[in-house]
Each structure stands twice: as C-alpha cells, then as structure tokens.
Coordinates of C-alpha atoms in Angstrom, one line a residue:
M1 CA 0.2 -0.1 0.1
N2 CA 0.9 3.5 -0.6
K3 CA 1.7 3.2 3.6
P4 CA -0.5 6.0 6.3
L5 CA 3.4 7.7 7.4
V6 CA 3.2 5.5 10.5
G7 CA 4.3 3.1 8.4
A8 CA 6.6 5.1 5.6
L9 CA 8.7 6.7 8.6
L10 CA 8.8 3.0 10.0
A11 CA 10.2 1.9 6.1
L12 CA 12.7 5.1 6.1
A13 CA 14.0 4.3 10.0
L14 CA 14.5 0.5 9.1
L15 CA 16.2 1.5 5.2
G16 CA 18.2 4.8 6.9
A17 CA 17.6 8.0 6.0
G18 CA 19.0 8.2 2.1
A19 CA 16.1 5.7 1.5
A20 CA 12.8 7.7 0.6
P21 CA 14.4 11.6 -0.1
A22 CA 10.6 12.2 -1.0
I23 CA 9.3 12.2 2.6
A24 CA 10.2 15.7 4.5
G25 CA 8.1 16.1 7.5
T26 CA 6.1 14.2 10.2
T27 CA 3.6 16.6 10.2
A28 CA 0.8 18.1 7.0
D29 CA 2.2 21.3 8.9
T30 CA 5.4 21.3 8.5
A31 CA 5.3 19.1 5.4
P32 CA 6.7 21.7 1.6
A33 CA 4.7 22.3 -0.6
A34 CA 5.7 21.1 -3.9
T35 CA 6.5 23.0 -6.9
S36 CA 5.8 23.1 -10.6
T37 CA 9.9 22.6 -10.6
D38 CA 9.7 18.3 -9.7
P39 CA 9.0 16.3 -12.6
Q40 CA 6.4 14.4 -10.9
V41 CA 4.4 16.4 -9.4
S42 CA 2.5 19.6 -10.3
V43 CA 1.1 21.8 -8.4
K44 CA -2.6 23.4 -9.1
A45 CA -3.8 25.8 -6.3
V46 CA -7.1 25.8 -6.5
D47 CA -7.4 22.1 -6.4
F48 CA -6.9 21.2 -3.1
A49 CA -10.1 22.9 -2.2
G50 CA -12.0 20.2 0.0
T51 CA -9.2 17.9 0.3
V52 CA -8.2 17.1 3.8
S53 CA -4.9 15.6 5.4
L54 CA -5.7 12.8 8.3
S55 CA -3.3 12.0 10.7
N56 CA -0.9 9.1 8.5
C57 CA -3.1 9.5 5.4
S58 CA -5.1 12.1 2.7
G59 CA -8.5 12.4 1.8
S60 CA -11.2 14.5 0.9
V61 CA -14.6 16.1 1.5
V62 CA -16.8 14.3 -0.4
R63 CA -20.5 14.0 -2.0
M64 CA -22.4 12.0 -4.1
P65 CA -25.0 13.7 -7.6
A66 CA -27.7 13.8 -5.0
S67 CA -26.7 14.8 -1.1
E68 CA -28.0 17.8 -0.3
P69 CA -27.0 20.9 1.4
D70 CA -27.7 20.0 5.2
D71 CA -26.6 16.6 4.6
P72 CA -23.8 15.5 7.3
A73 CA -20.8 15.4 5.2
L74 CA -18.6 12.4 4.3
V75 CA -14.9 12.4 4.0
L76 CA -13.4 9.7 1.7
S77 CA -10.2 8.0 2.5
N78 CA -8.9 4.4 2.0
G79 CA -9.9 1.6 4.2
H80 CA -6.2 1.2 5.3
C81 CA -5.9 4.3 7.0
I82 CA -8.7 3.8 10.0
E83 CA -7.7 4.6 12.9
S84 CA -7.8 1.0 14.3
G85 CA -5.7 -0.2 11.8
F86 CA -6.1 -2.6 8.8
P87 CA -9.9 -4.2 8.4
S88 CA -8.9 -7.7 7.8
A89 CA -9.8 -9.3 4.5
G90 CA -12.9 -10.0 4.4
E91 CA -14.3 -7.3 7.3
V92 CA -16.6 -4.9 6.7
I93 CA -17.3 -2.0 9.1
V94 CA -20.4 -0.3 9.6
D95 CA -21.4 3.2 11.7
Q96 CA -18.3 2.5 14.0
P97 CA -18.2 5.4 16.7
S98 CA -15.3 7.7 15.7
S99 CA -14.5 11.2 16.7
R100 CA -11.2 11.5 14.4
S101 CA -10.2 14.9 13.3
F102 CA -9.4 16.2 9.9
G103 CA -7.8 19.2 8.5
L104 CA -10.0 21.2 5.8
L105 CA -8.0 22.2 2.9
N106 CA -8.3 26.0 0.5
S107 CA -7.8 26.3 -3.0
A108 CA -4.3 26.9 -1.8
G109 CA -3.6 24.5 0.6
S110 CA -3.9 25.8 3.7
R111 CA -5.1 24.5 7.1
V112 CA -8.3 26.2 7.0
A113 CA -10.3 24.2 9.6
T114 CA -10.9 21.3 12.0
L115 CA -13.6 18.7 11.1
R116 CA -14.6 16.3 13.1
A117 CA -16.0 12.2 12.7
S118 CA -19.3 11.6 14.0
K119 CA -18.5 8.0 12.9
I120 CA -16.7 5.7 10.4
A121 CA -19.8 5.5 8.0
Y122 CA -18.1 2.3 6.3
A123 CA -15.3 1.0 5.3
T124 CA -13.2 -2.2 4.0
M125 CA -10.4 -3.7 2.6
T126 CA -12.1 -6.1 1.0
D127 CA -13.0 -5.9 -3.4
T128 CA -12.0 -2.0 -2.6
D129 CA -9.8 0.0 0.2
I130 CA -12.1 2.5 1.3
S131 CA -13.5 4.4 4.6
L132 CA -15.7 6.9 4.4
Y133 CA -16.5 9.2 7.4
Q134 CA -19.3 11.2 8.7
L135 CA -19.2 14.8 9.9
T136 CA -20.8 16.7 12.7
R137 CA -21.5 19.3 10.1
T138 CA -23.6 19.4 7.1
Y139 CA -21.7 20.1 3.7
A140 CA -24.4 23.8 4.1
Q141 CA -22.6 24.6 7.2
I142 CA -18.8 24.0 5.9
E143 CA -18.9 25.6 2.4
G144 CA -21.1 28.4 4.9
S145 CA -18.0 28.7 7.7
Y146 CA -15.5 28.5 4.7
G147 CA -16.5 29.0 1.4
I148 CA -15.4 24.9 0.4
K149 CA -18.1 23.2 -1.1
A150 CA -17.2 19.0 -1.2
L151 CA -15.7 17.5 -4.0
E152 CA -18.4 15.3 -6.0
I153 CA -18.0 11.8 -7.0
N154 CA -18.7 10.4 -10.6
A155 CA -21.4 7.6 -10.5
A156 CA -19.3 6.5 -13.6
H157 CA -17.0 3.9 -14.4
P158 CA -13.9 5.9 -14.9
V159 CA -12.0 5.9 -18.7
R160 CA -9.3 4.7 -20.0
G161 CA -6.2 7.3 -20.8
T162 CA -8.4 9.8 -18.4
A163 CA -6.0 13.2 -17.1
I164 CA -6.0 12.7 -13.3
K165 CA -4.6 14.5 -10.6
V166 CA -4.0 12.7 -7.2
V167 CA -4.4 15.4 -4.6
S168 CA -2.4 14.5 -1.8
G169 CA -3.8 16.6 1.8
Y170 CA -1.4 15.2 3.8
W171 CA 1.8 16.4 1.3
K172 CA 0.0 19.1 -0.1
R173 CA 0.8 18.1 -3.2
I174 CA -0.9 17.5 -6.6
Y175 CA 0.2 14.3 -8.8
S176 CA -0.7 14.2 -12.4
C177 CA -1.0 11.5 -14.9
S178 CA -2.8 9.5 -16.7
I179 CA -5.3 6.3 -16.4
D180 CA -3.4 3.3 -18.0
G181 CA -5.9 0.8 -17.4
F182 CA -7.9 -1.5 -15.4
A183 CA -6.5 -4.2 -13.3
Y184 CA -9.2 -7.6 -13.4
R185 CA -7.8 -8.5 -10.1
L186 CA -5.3 -7.0 -7.6
K187 CA -3.8 -8.6 -5.0
E188 CA -1.6 -7.8 -2.2
G189 CA -0.6 -9.7 0.5
E190 CA -3.8 -11.3 1.9
W191 CA -6.1 -8.4 0.4
T192 CA -7.4 -8.5 -3.1
W193 CA -9.4 -6.0 -4.9
K194 CA -11.7 -5.2 -7.9
D195 CA -11.1 -3.8 -11.1
S196 CA -8.7 -0.7 -9.7
V197 CA -7.6 1.8 -11.6
R198 CA -3.9 1.6 -12.6
Y199 CA -1.4 5.1 -13.7
T200 CA 0.8 6.0 -15.8
S201 CA 4.3 6.2 -13.8
S202 CA 4.5 9.9 -13.6
C203 CA 1.9 9.8 -11.4
N204 CA 4.7 8.0 -8.2
T205 CA 2.8 8.6 -5.3
I206 CA 4.8 8.3 -1.6
G207 CA 3.6 7.2 2.0
G208 CA 1.4 9.8 3.3
T209 CA -0.5 10.3 0.3
S210 CA -3.0 6.8 1.1
G211 CA -6.5 8.1 0.8
S212 CA -6.6 11.1 -1.6
P213 CA -9.1 11.9 -4.1
V214 CA -7.6 11.1 -7.3
I215 CA -9.8 13.3 -10.0
D216 CA -10.9 13.4 -13.7
N217 CA -9.0 16.8 -15.1
A218 CA -11.8 17.3 -17.3
T219 CA -15.0 17.2 -14.8
G220 CA -12.9 18.0 -11.4
K221 CA -15.6 15.3 -10.5
V222 CA -13.4 12.4 -8.1
V223 CA -13.0 8.9 -10.1
A224 CA -11.1 6.5 -7.1
V225 CA -9.0 6.4 -4.6
N226 CA -5.3 6.7 -4.4
N227 CA -4.0 3.4 -2.0
T228 CA -1.1 1.3 -3.2
G229 CA 1.7 0.8 -5.2
N230 CA 4.6 -2.0 -6.0
E231 CA 8.0 -0.5 -4.7
D232 CA 10.2 -3.7 -4.8
G233 CA 9.4 -5.3 -7.9
L234 CA 8.0 -8.2 -5.4
R235 CA 5.2 -10.7 -6.5
C236 CA 1.9 -10.2 -4.6
T237 CA 3.2 -8.9 -0.8
D238 CA 3.0 -5.9 0.9
N239 CA 3.6 -2.7 -1.1
N240 CA 4.4 -5.1 -3.6
P241 CA 0.6 -5.7 -5.7
C242 CA 0.3 -8.0 -8.7
E243 CA -2.0 -7.6 -10.6
V244 CA -3.7 -11.2 -11.4
D245 CA -5.9 -11.3 -15.5
E246 CA -9.2 -13.7 -16.0
K247 CA -7.1 -16.6 -16.8
G248 CA -5.2 -16.0 -12.9
T249 CA -1.8 -14.7 -15.6
V250 CA 0.1 -12.3 -12.6
T251 CA 2.0 -9.7 -13.8
V252 CA 4.5 -7.6 -11.7
R253 CA 4.9 -3.7 -12.5
Q254 CA 7.5 -2.3 -10.1
G255 CA 7.2 0.7 -9.9
I256 CA 3.2 1.2 -10.8
N257 CA 1.0 3.2 -8.6
Y258 CA -3.1 2.5 -8.1
G259 CA -6.3 3.3 -7.2
Q260 CA -9.6 2.3 -6.2
E261 CA -12.6 2.8 -8.1
T262 CA -15.4 4.9 -6.4
Y263 CA -18.3 5.2 -8.7
G264 CA -19.6 2.1 -6.6
I265 CA -20.0 4.1 -3.5
V266 CA -23.3 5.7 -5.0
P267 CA -25.3 3.2 -5.6
C268 CA -25.2 2.6 -1.4
V269 CA -26.0 6.2 0.3
G270 CA -29.2 6.5 0.7
L271 CA -31.3 9.3 2.4
D272 CA -29.6 11.8 4.1
N273 CA -26.1 10.8 3.2
K274 CA -26.9 7.6 5.2
I275 CA -24.6 4.0 3.8
D276 CA -27.7 1.5 3.6
L277 CA -25.7 -2.0 1.8
G278 CA -29.6 -3.1 0.6
R279 CA -30.0 -0.2 -1.9
A280 CA -30.5 -1.8 -5.4
G281 CA -27.6 -2.2 -7.7
C282 CA -25.2 -1.1 -4.4
A283 CA -22.5 -4.2 -4.5
L284 CA -20.0 -2.5 -1.8
P285 CA -18.7 -5.4 0.1
K286 CA -22.1 -6.5 2.9
P287 CA -20.5 -7.5 6.7

C-alpha cells in the first residue's frame, strides 16, 4: 500500500535516512508544498479545496450526485487509513463511532479548519480499499463557514486514457498522470481488490498519499481513491501488489501505482447520506 505515514517513516528508519528522500517532514503543517520544478509533481492551488489531511493519510470531503446541502458531510479515504488499523480480508465496518479529526484545506493548500467525525460510516479492504467518515457538520455549514465545496463522486466508471490528478492533502502535493488501464484483480498480501485503476508512471505516489482523491481533470469529479503501488518488484506481497487477469496470469509492475474506483459507492448512499448496503445497485461488500 501507499503506506500511512507511520508505516512510511518506519520504513525510512529501517532503511536509513537516504532511502526515501521524498518524505520531507513528519506532519502536514511542516511538510513543504511541491513546486512546479518537480518532474513528478505539478501544483494548481485551486485543486486543493475540499481535500483534508488525516494524522497518517490523505482524504477529501465528498458528496454524492444526489447529496443535499443539509446532509451530514462525508470524508473519503482508504480502509487501511482508519484509526483502528488495517481491516482483515473479509472484514466490513459499518457505523462505528469515531471522533477522528481532519484538517480541511482551502484552494491554496492552507489548513483553514478542523473537521470532526461522528462515526466511520463504512470501511473495508475487501474488493476495494475505502473508508467513509460521517462528519458532525453538514455540507452547507462547511461551505458557509469556509467557502469550500465538497468534491463530487462521479457515478460512472472511469475511462482509460483520462487525464487525472492525485491530490494529497497530507503532503499538499498534486501528482499528474493518466489512467493507464484497469487491473481485473489486484492482490497484495491477504487482500484482493477488484477492477483497480492503474496509473501511468508519472503518478509516483509516496507514503502519506494514501486516501487521496483521484480527480478527472476535465470534470473535477472524483473517480478513484489512491491506495497502493509496487515498491520493490516483488510478487503479491505487502507493498508489492500484483495484477491477476481473468485467466489467473500474474503481472508485476514495479514502480506503478494504483487507486480504487469510487463510482460503486454512489448506489450505496441513500437519504441523508446514510450508507444503505441493501439499496438497488449497491455491490459494496456487506458485513
């Protein structure tokens, strides 16, 4: 996985200070913003609005196409970023109380507020790698106080060749690339994910970018959530996911990173932004 920052810093300590020069700080407030001279990263300040920093990951305030202004807002991140640790394969978490805090960023990438969760509405690492936190404030309250709108999740399957940005609220960095294709199955350690988004090589994401929204440049909508990459060229191990096709053929792509599609979340969110796994069209794993 694009490890939560705790894991990334542990790896740095084990490998030596020169092993991961891209990790420049220990908190979002001290992490330097990327510059346009970085060949792997481009920055457009407007693109940070609505993203959030977690204690160890990235995320974003998101809405469904049918969400209402007075609905409790949702924060999207990875299942492997939740505070209780990685969910086991087959584990699904629904309506678990949480008071986790999130740093809300404005268009310039500055932290303007602290948002707080009331619960983990949904989290899993089975078939996908997502978490959805319900906040104590509504979309209207957030926009009214800070002028920041939630990012909308696209209800359609992403398309190969689409230009995208992976926007990290933790590092205040934006990675630009395209959707290279889709992995029928992506296997990493005990977890298997379905129909994952594979990026072209310029989205060279690092620890702390886990949970970043993957945004379609043309529409500004969220099409995936960043979650992993093959670091060492190993086969199907932790931090080294492999692709498995319909015939069972395994492909390893060292240095390539992946995200999990988000369009499948939309049918599972009902009235008042409540997760309803029994709704028509909802295929998210159930407890």
